[in-house]
């Protein structure tokens, strides 16, 4: 009988401590987790790299930057008829190095192979080429 009563008392104590521990939790702990910037910023880069892609026309360079993980996806888009992969690679490397300097990063590493995709633009019906690169930075 004493064992049963002691087990009931221990179970009651454990249950009340769990209930009060959950209700007395500090709200600032949840708020601290919500401050992490999980968003992806889309940055359109002005084309100041004309000397690196002299044959490419209508070049658009876009970066998708995730500050929480220090990852960047670079998209280099131009007309398919004037696309040259060597020029796209050189321009991408220059943009990524400039981005590293602006954000105080020292090194960047490739997370995946660079890819080239051809598609038809919905508005102008022209064939476009998109070179994409996926990297992460280290400080």
mmCIF file with all atom_site columns, C-alpha atoms in Angstrom:
data_model
loop_
_atom_site.group_PDB
_atom_site.id
_atom_site.type_symbol
_atom_site.label_atom_id
_atom_site.label_alt_id
_atom_site.label_comp_id
_atom_site.label_asym_id
_atom_site.label_entity_id
_atom_site.label_seq_id
_atom_site.pdbx_PDB_ins_code
_atom_site.Cartn_x
_atom_site.Cartn_y
_atom_site.Cartn_z
_atom_site.occupancy
_atom_site.B_iso_or_equiv
_atom_site.pdbx_formal_charge
_atom_site.auth_seq_id
_atom_site.auth_comp_id
_atom_site.auth_asym_id
_atom_site.auth_atom_id
_atom_site.pdbx_PDB_model_num
ATOM 1   C CA . UNK A 1 1   ? 0.000  0.000  0.000   1.00 0.00 ? 1   UNK A CA 1
ATOM 2   C CA . UNK A 1 2   ? 2.845  2.383  0.847   1.00 0.00 ? 2   UNK A CA 1
ATOM 3   C CA . UNK A 1 3   ? 4.490  1.678  -2.499  1.00 0.00 ? 3   UNK A CA 1
ATOM 4   C CA . UNK A 1 4   ? 1.302  2.497  -4.396  1.00 0.00 ? 4   UNK A CA 1
ATOM 5   C CA . UNK A 1 5   ? 0.860  5.766  -2.494  1.00 0.00 ? 5   UNK A CA 1
ATOM 6   C CA . UNK A 1 6   ? 4.493  6.757  -3.073  1.00 0.00 ? 6   UNK A CA 1
ATOM 7   C CA . UNK A 1 7   ? 4.194  6.000  -6.820  1.00 0.00 ? 7   UNK A CA 1
ATOM 8   C CA . UNK A 1 8   ? 1.013  8.104  -7.024  1.00 0.00 ? 8   UNK A CA 1
ATOM 9   C CA . UNK A 1 9   ? 2.755  10.972 -5.199  1.00 0.00 ? 9   UNK A CA 1
ATOM 10  C CA . UNK A 1 10  ? 5.782  10.823 -7.511  1.00 0.00 ? 10  UNK A CA 1
ATOM 11  C CA . UNK A 1 11  ? 3.540  10.713 -10.596 1.00 0.00 ? 11  UNK A CA 1
ATOM 12  C CA . UNK A 1 12  ? 1.531  13.702 -9.306  1.00 0.00 ? 12  UNK A CA 1
ATOM 13  C CA . UNK A 1 13  ? 4.728  15.697 -8.659  1.00 0.00 ? 13  UNK A CA 1
ATOM 14  C CA . UNK A 1 14  ? 6.111  14.879 -12.098 1.00 0.00 ? 14  UNK A CA 1
ATOM 15  C CA . UNK A 1 15  ? 2.848  15.813 -13.787 1.00 0.00 ? 15  UNK A CA 1
ATOM 16  C CA . UNK A 1 16  ? 2.504  19.154 -11.987 1.00 0.00 ? 16  UNK A CA 1
ATOM 17  C CA . UNK A 1 17  ? 6.127  20.078 -12.716 1.00 0.00 ? 17  UNK A CA 1
ATOM 18  C CA . UNK A 1 18  ? 5.573  19.416 -16.426 1.00 0.00 ? 18  UNK A CA 1
ATOM 19  C CA . UNK A 1 19  ? 2.359  21.459 -16.483 1.00 0.00 ? 19  UNK A CA 1
ATOM 20  C CA . UNK A 1 20  ? 3.850  24.429 -14.636 1.00 0.00 ? 20  UNK A CA 1
ATOM 21  C CA . UNK A 1 21  ? 7.116  24.293 -16.587 1.00 0.00 ? 21  UNK A CA 1
ATOM 22  C CA . UNK A 1 22  ? 5.226  24.676 -19.863 1.00 0.00 ? 22  UNK A CA 1
ATOM 23  C CA . UNK A 1 23  ? 3.004  27.474 -18.647 1.00 0.00 ? 23  UNK A CA 1
ATOM 24  C CA . UNK A 1 24  ? 5.873  29.404 -17.028 1.00 0.00 ? 24  UNK A CA 1
ATOM 25  C CA . UNK A 1 25  ? 8.091  29.331 -20.124 1.00 0.00 ? 25  UNK A CA 1
ATOM 26  C CA . UNK A 1 26  ? 9.704  32.621 -20.974 1.00 0.00 ? 26  UNK A CA 1
ATOM 27  C CA . UNK A 1 27  ? 8.250  34.307 -24.054 1.00 0.00 ? 27  UNK A CA 1
ATOM 28  C CA . UNK A 1 28  ? 11.616 35.850 -24.975 1.00 0.00 ? 28  UNK A CA 1
ATOM 29  C CA . UNK A 1 29  ? 13.014 32.432 -25.929 1.00 0.00 ? 29  UNK A CA 1
ATOM 30  C CA . UNK A 1 30  ? 10.454 32.122 -28.715 1.00 0.00 ? 30  UNK A CA 1
ATOM 31  C CA . UNK A 1 31  ? 11.061 35.703 -29.756 1.00 0.00 ? 31  UNK A CA 1
ATOM 32  C CA . UNK A 1 32  ? 14.826 35.119 -29.988 1.00 0.00 ? 32  UNK A CA 1
ATOM 33  C CA . UNK A 1 33  ? 14.282 32.329 -32.507 1.00 0.00 ? 33  UNK A CA 1
ATOM 34  C CA . UNK A 1 34  ? 12.088 34.520 -34.684 1.00 0.00 ? 34  UNK A CA 1
ATOM 35  C CA . UNK A 1 35  ? 14.872 37.101 -35.205 1.00 0.00 ? 35  UNK A CA 1
ATOM 36  C CA . UNK A 1 36  ? 16.833 34.818 -37.522 1.00 0.00 ? 36  UNK A CA 1
ATOM 37  C CA . UNK A 1 37  ? 16.640 36.181 -41.040 1.00 0.00 ? 37  UNK A CA 1
ATOM 38  C CA . UNK A 1 38  ? 15.346 33.256 -43.081 1.00 0.00 ? 38  UNK A CA 1
ATOM 39  C CA . UNK A 1 39  ? 14.354 35.278 -46.108 1.00 0.00 ? 39  UNK A CA 1
ATOM 40  C CA . UNK A 1 40  ? 16.020 35.275 -49.485 1.00 0.00 ? 40  UNK A CA 1
ATOM 41  C CA . UNK A 1 41  ? 16.971 38.658 -50.892 1.00 0.00 ? 41  UNK A CA 1
ATOM 42  C CA . UNK A 1 42  ? 16.819 39.127 -54.649 1.00 0.00 ? 42  UNK A CA 1
ATOM 43  C CA . UNK A 1 43  ? 19.509 41.520 -55.848 1.00 0.00 ? 43  UNK A CA 1
ATOM 44  C CA . UNK A 1 44  ? 19.601 42.775 -59.424 1.00 0.00 ? 44  UNK A CA 1
ATOM 45  C CA . UNK A 1 45  ? 23.174 43.636 -60.372 1.00 0.00 ? 45  UNK A CA 1
ATOM 46  C CA . UNK A 1 46  ? 23.777 46.551 -62.702 1.00 0.00 ? 46  UNK A CA 1
ATOM 47  C CA . UNK A 1 47  ? 25.717 45.430 -65.753 1.00 0.00 ? 47  UNK A CA 1
ATOM 48  C CA . UNK A 1 48  ? 29.077 47.088 -65.123 1.00 0.00 ? 48  UNK A CA 1
ATOM 49  C CA . UNK A 1 49  ? 30.900 44.046 -66.490 1.00 0.00 ? 49  UNK A CA 1
ATOM 50  C CA . UNK A 1 50  ? 30.583 44.881 -70.213 1.00 0.00 ? 50  UNK A CA 1
ATOM 51  C CA . UNK A 1 51  ? 34.283 44.246 -70.773 1.00 0.00 ? 51  UNK A CA 1
ATOM 52  C CA . UNK A 1 52  ? 33.861 40.611 -69.663 1.00 0.00 ? 52  UNK A CA 1
ATOM 53  C CA . UNK A 1 53  ? 31.051 39.783 -72.095 1.00 0.00 ? 53  UNK A CA 1
ATOM 54  C CA . UNK A 1 54  ? 31.537 41.820 -75.269 1.00 0.00 ? 54  UNK A CA 1
ATOM 55  C CA . UNK A 1 55  ? 29.411 39.568 -77.497 1.00 0.00 ? 55  UNK A CA 1
ATOM 56  C CA . UNK A 1 56  ? 26.435 38.995 -75.164 1.00 0.00 ? 56  UNK A CA 1
ATOM 57  C CA . UNK A 1 57  ? 23.402 41.232 -75.624 1.00 0.00 ? 57  UNK A CA 1
ATOM 58  C CA . UNK A 1 58  ? 20.670 42.176 -73.108 1.00 0.00 ? 58  UNK A CA 1
ATOM 59  C CA . UNK A 1 59  ? 22.485 40.699 -70.117 1.00 0.00 ? 59  UNK A CA 1
ATOM 60  C CA . UNK A 1 60  ? 20.617 40.491 -66.811 1.00 0.00 ? 60  UNK A CA 1
ATOM 61  C CA . UNK A 1 61  ? 22.478 39.413 -63.663 1.00 0.00 ? 61  UNK A CA 1
ATOM 62  C CA . UNK A 1 62  ? 20.430 38.447 -60.611 1.00 0.00 ? 62  UNK A CA 1
ATOM 63  C CA . UNK A 1 63  ? 21.576 37.211 -57.201 1.00 0.00 ? 63  UNK A CA 1
ATOM 64  C CA . UNK A 1 64  ? 19.423 35.350 -54.684 1.00 0.00 ? 64  UNK A CA 1
ATOM 65  C CA . UNK A 1 65  ? 21.148 35.830 -51.311 1.00 0.00 ? 65  UNK A CA 1
ATOM 66  C CA . UNK A 1 66  ? 20.223 33.978 -48.109 1.00 0.00 ? 66  UNK A CA 1
ATOM 67  C CA . UNK A 1 67  ? 22.038 35.659 -45.183 1.00 0.00 ? 67  UNK A CA 1
ATOM 68  C CA . UNK A 1 68  ? 21.232 32.911 -42.660 1.00 0.00 ? 68  UNK A CA 1
ATOM 69  C CA . UNK A 1 69  ? 23.125 30.242 -44.609 1.00 0.00 ? 69  UNK A CA 1
ATOM 70  C CA . UNK A 1 70  ? 25.477 32.564 -46.558 1.00 0.00 ? 70  UNK A CA 1
ATOM 71  C CA . UNK A 1 71  ? 24.343 31.055 -49.856 1.00 0.00 ? 71  UNK A CA 1
ATOM 72  C CA . UNK A 1 72  ? 24.048 32.830 -53.193 1.00 0.00 ? 72  UNK A CA 1
ATOM 73  C CA . UNK A 1 73  ? 22.459 31.714 -56.432 1.00 0.00 ? 73  UNK A CA 1
ATOM 74  C CA . UNK A 1 74  ? 23.638 33.708 -59.427 1.00 0.00 ? 74  UNK A CA 1
ATOM 75  C CA . UNK A 1 75  ? 21.635 33.892 -62.656 1.00 0.00 ? 75  UNK A CA 1
ATOM 76  C CA . UNK A 1 76  ? 23.210 35.331 -65.818 1.00 0.00 ? 76  UNK A CA 1
ATOM 77  C CA . UNK A 1 77  ? 20.580 35.662 -68.553 1.00 0.00 ? 77  UNK A CA 1
ATOM 78  C CA . UNK A 1 78  ? 21.093 36.851 -72.130 1.00 0.00 ? 78  UNK A CA 1
ATOM 79  C CA . UNK A 1 79  ? 19.964 36.161 -75.698 1.00 0.00 ? 79  UNK A CA 1
ATOM 80  C CA . UNK A 1 80  ? 20.780 32.610 -76.770 1.00 0.00 ? 80  UNK A CA 1
ATOM 81  C CA . UNK A 1 81  ? 22.259 33.759 -80.073 1.00 0.00 ? 81  UNK A CA 1
ATOM 82  C CA . UNK A 1 82  ? 24.913 35.856 -78.321 1.00 0.00 ? 82  UNK A CA 1
ATOM 83  C CA . UNK A 1 83  ? 25.559 33.505 -75.377 1.00 0.00 ? 83  UNK A CA 1
ATOM 84  C CA . UNK A 1 84  ? 29.128 32.357 -74.726 1.00 0.00 ? 84  UNK A CA 1
ATOM 85  C CA . UNK A 1 85  ? 29.741 30.116 -71.722 1.00 0.00 ? 85  UNK A CA 1
ATOM 86  C CA . UNK A 1 86  ? 33.283 31.417 -71.164 1.00 0.00 ? 86  UNK A CA 1
ATOM 87  C CA . UNK A 1 87  ? 32.045 34.992 -70.972 1.00 0.00 ? 87  UNK A CA 1
ATOM 88  C CA . UNK A 1 88  ? 29.250 33.942 -68.618 1.00 0.00 ? 88  UNK A CA 1
ATOM 89  C CA . UNK A 1 89  ? 31.711 32.162 -66.316 1.00 0.00 ? 89  UNK A CA 1
ATOM 90  C CA . UNK A 1 90  ? 34.107 35.124 -66.230 1.00 0.00 ? 90  UNK A CA 1
ATOM 91  C CA . UNK A 1 91  ? 31.281 37.543 -65.489 1.00 0.00 ? 91  UNK A CA 1
ATOM 92  C CA . UNK A 1 92  ? 29.872 35.264 -62.779 1.00 0.00 ? 92  UNK A CA 1
ATOM 93  C CA . UNK A 1 93  ? 33.267 34.990 -61.082 1.00 0.00 ? 93  UNK A CA 1
ATOM 94  C CA . UNK A 1 94  ? 33.709 38.785 -61.114 1.00 0.00 ? 94  UNK A CA 1
ATOM 95  C CA . UNK A 1 95  ? 30.223 39.354 -59.671 1.00 0.00 ? 95  UNK A CA 1
ATOM 96  C CA . UNK A 1 96  ? 30.755 36.756 -56.931 1.00 0.00 ? 96  UNK A CA 1
ATOM 97  C CA . UNK A 1 97  ? 34.142 38.241 -55.989 1.00 0.00 ? 97  UNK A CA 1
ATOM 98  C CA . UNK A 1 98  ? 32.668 41.757 -55.817 1.00 0.00 ? 98  UNK A CA 1
ATOM 99  C CA . UNK A 1 99  ? 29.793 40.447 -53.697 1.00 0.00 ? 99  UNK A CA 1
ATOM 100 C CA . UNK A 1 100 ? 32.272 38.795 -51.318 1.00 0.00 ? 100 UNK A CA 1
ATOM 101 C CA . UNK A 1 101 ? 34.152 42.071 -50.926 1.00 0.00 ? 101 UNK A CA 1
ATOM 102 C CA . UNK A 1 102 ? 30.975 44.046 -50.236 1.00 0.00 ? 102 UNK A CA 1
ATOM 103 C CA . UNK A 1 103 ? 29.775 41.621 -47.534 1.00 0.00 ? 103 UNK A CA 1
ATOM 104 C CA . UNK A 1 104 ? 33.179 40.930 -45.887 1.00 0.00 ? 104 UNK A CA 1
ATOM 105 C CA . UNK A 1 105 ? 33.436 37.310 -47.037 1.00 0.00 ? 105 UNK A CA 1
ATOM 106 C CA . UNK A 1 106 ? 36.878 35.812 -47.668 1.00 0.00 ? 106 UNK A CA 1
ATOM 107 C CA . UNK A 1 107 ? 36.127 32.661 -49.677 1.00 0.00 ? 107 UNK A CA 1
ATOM 108 C CA . UNK A 1 108 ? 33.321 31.109 -51.642 1.00 0.00 ? 108 UNK A CA 1
ATOM 109 C CA . UNK A 1 109 ? 32.777 27.465 -52.542 1.00 0.00 ? 109 UNK A CA 1
ATOM 110 C CA . UNK A 1 110 ? 30.551 25.895 -55.172 1.00 0.00 ? 110 UNK A CA 1
ATOM 111 C CA . UNK A 1 111 ? 27.633 23.833 -53.840 1.00 0.00 ? 111 UNK A CA 1
ATOM 112 C CA . UNK A 1 112 ? 26.659 22.451 -57.233 1.00 0.00 ? 112 UNK A CA 1
ATOM 113 C CA . UNK A 1 113 ? 27.864 22.384 -60.801 1.00 0.00 ? 113 UNK A CA 1
ATOM 114 C CA . UNK A 1 114 ? 27.129 25.436 -62.892 1.00 0.00 ? 114 UNK A CA 1
ATOM 115 C CA . UNK A 1 115 ? 24.248 24.926 -65.313 1.00 0.00 ? 115 UNK A CA 1
ATOM 116 C CA . UNK A 1 116 ? 23.129 26.424 -68.604 1.00 0.00 ? 116 UNK A CA 1
ATOM 117 C CA . UNK A 1 117 ? 19.454 26.384 -69.508 1.00 0.00 ? 117 UNK A CA 1
ATOM 118 C CA . UNK A 1 118 ? 17.859 27.520 -72.777 1.00 0.00 ? 118 UNK A CA 1
ATOM 119 C CA . UNK A 1 119 ? 14.279 28.740 -72.798 1.00 0.00 ? 119 UNK A CA 1
ATOM 120 C CA . UNK A 1 120 ? 11.893 30.935 -74.753 1.00 0.00 ? 120 UNK A CA 1
ATOM 121 C CA . UNK A 1 121 ? 10.969 34.290 -73.188 1.00 0.00 ? 121 UNK A CA 1
ATOM 122 C CA . UNK A 1 122 ? 7.212  34.588 -72.623 1.00 0.00 ? 122 UNK A CA 1
ATOM 123 C CA . UNK A 1 123 ? 6.976  38.286 -73.499 1.00 0.00 ? 123 UNK A CA 1
ATOM 124 C CA . UNK A 1 124 ? 9.259  38.689 -76.501 1.00 0.00 ? 124 UNK A CA 1
ATOM 125 C CA . UNK A 1 125 ? 9.245  35.058 -77.747 1.00 0.00 ? 125 UNK A CA 1
ATOM 126 C CA . UNK A 1 126 ? 13.046 35.170 -78.082 1.00 0.00 ? 126 UNK A CA 1
ATOM 127 C CA . UNK A 1 127 ? 15.309 32.267 -77.177 1.00 0.00 ? 127 UNK A CA 1
ATOM 128 C CA . UNK A 1 128 ? 17.249 33.047 -74.017 1.00 0.00 ? 128 UNK A CA 1
ATOM 129 C CA . UNK A 1 129 ? 20.129 31.348 -72.238 1.00 0.00 ? 129 UNK A CA 1
ATOM 130 C CA . UNK A 1 130 ? 20.486 31.294 -68.451 1.00 0.00 ? 130 UNK A CA 1
ATOM 131 C CA . UNK A 1 131 ? 23.760 30.421 -66.742 1.00 0.00 ? 131 UNK A CA 1
ATOM 132 C CA . UNK A 1 132 ? 23.327 29.642 -63.038 1.00 0.00 ? 132 UNK A CA 1
ATOM 133 C CA . UNK A 1 133 ? 25.854 29.206 -60.288 1.00 0.00 ? 133 UNK A CA 1
ATOM 134 C CA . UNK A 1 134 ? 25.222 28.105 -56.690 1.00 0.00 ? 134 UNK A CA 1
ATOM 135 C CA . UNK A 1 135 ? 27.828 29.038 -54.048 1.00 0.00 ? 135 UNK A CA 1
ATOM 136 C CA . UNK A 1 136 ? 28.214 29.532 -50.315 1.00 0.00 ? 136 UNK A CA 1
ATOM 137 C CA . UNK A 1 137 ? 30.544 31.939 -48.573 1.00 0.00 ? 137 UNK A CA 1
ATOM 138 C CA . UNK A 1 138 ? 32.900 31.622 -45.622 1.00 0.00 ? 138 UNK A CA 1
ATOM 139 C CA . UNK A 1 139 ? 34.170 34.479 -43.488 1.00 0.00 ? 139 UNK A CA 1
#
